[in-house]
Amino acid sequence: MGKTIRTAPPPLTLAGTALFLDYDGTLVAIAATPEAASADEEARALLAGLDRALAGGLAIVSGRPVGDIDGFLAPLRLTVAGLHGLELRGRDGRHRTAVGAETALEPVRAAFAALAARHPGTLLEDKRLTMAFHYRGAPAAGAEAETLAARLVAESGGDLQLLPGKMVVELLPAGRDKGRAVEELRRRPEFAGRRPVFVGDDVT
């Protein structure tokens, strides 16, 4: 039986690397509430330096809206894929939003709002194109939230998908995720031909 020879991958170079970074749990610690996760001055300076070193080959790929990321990183403006790729804003400033994504979420809003009303301490985050139910403040609501989310997905006839996270369940239109967002970004000139490196902290 032949001996398997393992070789190390080629080293990364700045000119040949595209860096894709999640935001929550990666660039900043998970916060008690969505609006409390602003990046500090040191993180913003580090990202600005990386963006320069990579000649623009840096993007934030997040479940948050693009506007939230811009607000957290201001005055820095990077390429951002938001809402798991439902939104994308490039270095050229052009903003692309998925068409028709809101329709699939209409039944989710009422169901999640009723669940939040039954469980004080939970938080319903309506991101317009996705809906996230946070139960970090009421962990006992987690099982019911996961059961409800699974039922809503099943009843959607394939229109919705569930993204479980850390003390959160999130529903969004099917067929979108951060992997597809990265593939779309890689077709842009500043990322094309580079070796992609993604850094994140969860299954999304």
C-alpha atoms as one frame of an Amber mdcrd trajectory, in Angstrom:
protein
   0.000   0.000   0.000   1.439   3.331  -1.055   2.359   5.985   1.439   0.260
   9.133   1.425   2.332  12.266   1.062   0.753  15.407   2.424   1.900  18.740
   1.129   1.238  22.107   2.688  -0.935  24.541   0.716   0.923  27.404  -0.923
   1.455  30.390   1.384  -0.990  33.259   1.213   0.145  36.527  -0.311  -1.498
  39.920  -0.028  -1.782  40.303  -3.792  -3.322  36.855  -4.202  -5.761  36.796
  -1.273  -9.363  37.943  -0.934 -10.503  38.257   2.675 -14.178  37.888   3.622
 -15.069  38.622   7.256 -18.224  38.040   9.254 -19.073  40.838  11.691 -20.825
  39.664  14.876 -18.770  37.180  16.845 -15.791  37.728  14.558 -14.903  41.422
  14.344 -16.864  42.278  17.492 -18.092  40.210  20.417 -21.703  39.058  20.478
 -23.632  41.861  22.165 -26.699  41.745  24.394 -28.701  43.707  21.802 -28.172
  44.110  18.027 -27.505  47.847  18.229 -24.760  47.450  20.861 -22.194  45.822
  18.576 -20.300  48.846  17.281 -16.651  48.331  16.380 -14.082  50.273  18.390
 -11.432  52.584  16.968  -8.760  49.877  17.012 -10.902  47.478  14.971 -11.772
  50.169  12.426  -8.101  51.116  12.043  -7.143  47.463  11.563  -9.789  47.000
   8.869  -8.702  50.170   7.082  -5.117  48.918   7.064  -6.150  45.499   5.767
  -8.233  47.092   3.028  -5.236  49.127   1.867  -2.844  46.167   2.074  -5.213
  43.954   0.077  -5.864  46.689  -2.504  -9.584  46.474  -1.885  -9.736  42.697
  -1.661 -11.612  42.851   1.658 -15.348  42.516   2.266 -17.676  42.226   5.236
 -20.214  39.408   4.774 -22.905  39.656   7.430 -26.454  38.817   8.371 -26.937
  42.493   9.214 -28.180  45.132   6.752 -25.501  47.047   4.877 -26.578  50.253
   6.624 -25.926  48.726  10.054 -22.387  47.719   9.078 -21.703  51.180   7.648
 -22.917  52.744  10.885 -20.775  50.488  13.069 -17.637  51.095  10.986 -18.127
  54.808  10.150 -16.376  56.665   8.678 -14.861  53.547   7.063 -16.808  52.211
   4.058 -15.893  48.758   2.777 -17.458  46.340   0.338 -20.370  44.799   2.252
 -22.666  41.853   1.555 -25.529  42.270   4.004 -28.515  40.150   5.033 -26.702
  36.957   3.989 -26.274  38.305   0.461 -29.751  39.765  -0.039 -28.022  43.167
  -0.095 -24.680  44.028  -1.662 -22.860  47.354  -1.809 -19.583  47.470  -3.727
 -16.645  49.836  -3.644 -18.233  51.708  -6.524 -21.119  52.654  -4.227 -23.745
  50.775  -6.197 -26.271  49.000  -3.987 -28.089  45.827  -5.051 -31.106  44.495
  -3.134 -32.885  41.228  -3.892 -36.299  41.781  -5.479 -39.413  40.192  -3.972
 -37.711  38.956  -0.816 -40.174  40.671   1.546 -43.231  38.762   0.333 -42.070
  35.407   1.687 -41.656  36.917   5.173 -45.181  38.306   5.605 -46.529  35.338
   7.652 -43.370  35.289   9.778 -43.805  38.776  11.216 -47.111  38.082  12.939
 -46.041  34.661  14.235 -42.759  35.915  15.672 -44.446  39.014  17.165 -46.945
  36.803  19.000 -44.108  34.624  20.287 -42.213  37.682  21.531 -45.339  38.881
  23.350 -45.536  35.562  25.217 -41.888  35.668  26.284 -40.672  38.927  27.894
 -36.954  39.403  27.373 -36.948  38.152  23.790 -36.303  40.480  20.876 -37.764
  40.443  17.375 -35.363  41.997  14.876 -37.165  42.889  11.646 -34.495  43.478
   9.003 -37.157  43.836   6.277 -35.663  41.089   4.100 -34.991  38.695   6.990
 -36.530  38.176  10.438 -34.491  37.233  13.505 -35.899  36.154  16.871 -33.370
  36.588  19.706 -33.888  34.696  22.961 -30.609  35.452  24.748 -32.628  37.394
  27.330 -35.118  34.533  27.799 -33.366  31.202  27.112 -36.484  29.204  28.041
 -38.119  30.485  24.844 -35.501  28.796  22.659 -37.261  25.467  22.117 -40.551
  27.115  21.194 -38.778  29.547  18.860 -36.989  26.739  17.047 -40.203  24.710
  16.722 -42.120  27.706  15.372 -39.367  28.583  12.903 -39.245  25.004  11.606
 -43.030  24.993  11.155 -42.995  28.295   9.260 -40.326  26.964   6.924 -42.320
  23.780   6.291 -45.493  25.775   5.601 -43.721  28.133   3.193 -43.568  25.534
   0.421 -39.849  26.050  -0.091 -39.931  29.865  -0.015 -38.170  30.195   3.358
 -35.068  28.802   5.008 -33.977  28.699   8.647 -30.593  29.887   9.860 -29.958
  28.890  13.472 -27.466  31.003  15.385 -26.260  31.704  18.894 -29.474  32.212
  20.900 -31.287  33.313  17.739 -33.346  31.816  14.943 -33.491  33.680  11.648
 -35.785  33.162   8.679 -35.018  34.437   5.202 -35.933  33.682   1.598 -34.614
  30.335   0.398 -31.563  30.157  -1.844 -29.529  32.885  -0.151 -26.546  32.458
   2.156 -23.127  33.912   2.831 -21.454  31.342   0.587 -23.429  32.558  -2.415
 -22.636  36.134  -1.423 -18.910  35.320  -1.470 -19.251  33.688  -4.899 -20.952
  36.828  -6.220 -18.252  39.055  -4.765 -15.513  36.901  -6.291 -16.751  37.847
  -9.751 -15.919  41.501  -9.084 -12.573  42.817 -10.373 -11.051  43.515  -6.933
 -11.636  39.882  -5.861 -11.351  37.961  -9.136  -8.465  35.485  -9.376  -7.620
  35.751  -5.679  -7.617  32.895  -3.193 -10.692  33.355  -0.961 -10.336  33.247
   2.821 -13.503  33.470   4.916 -13.489  34.038   8.682 -16.710  33.565  10.651
 -18.028  32.100  13.866 -21.215  30.168  13.030 -22.983  27.991  10.470 -24.299
  30.920   8.430
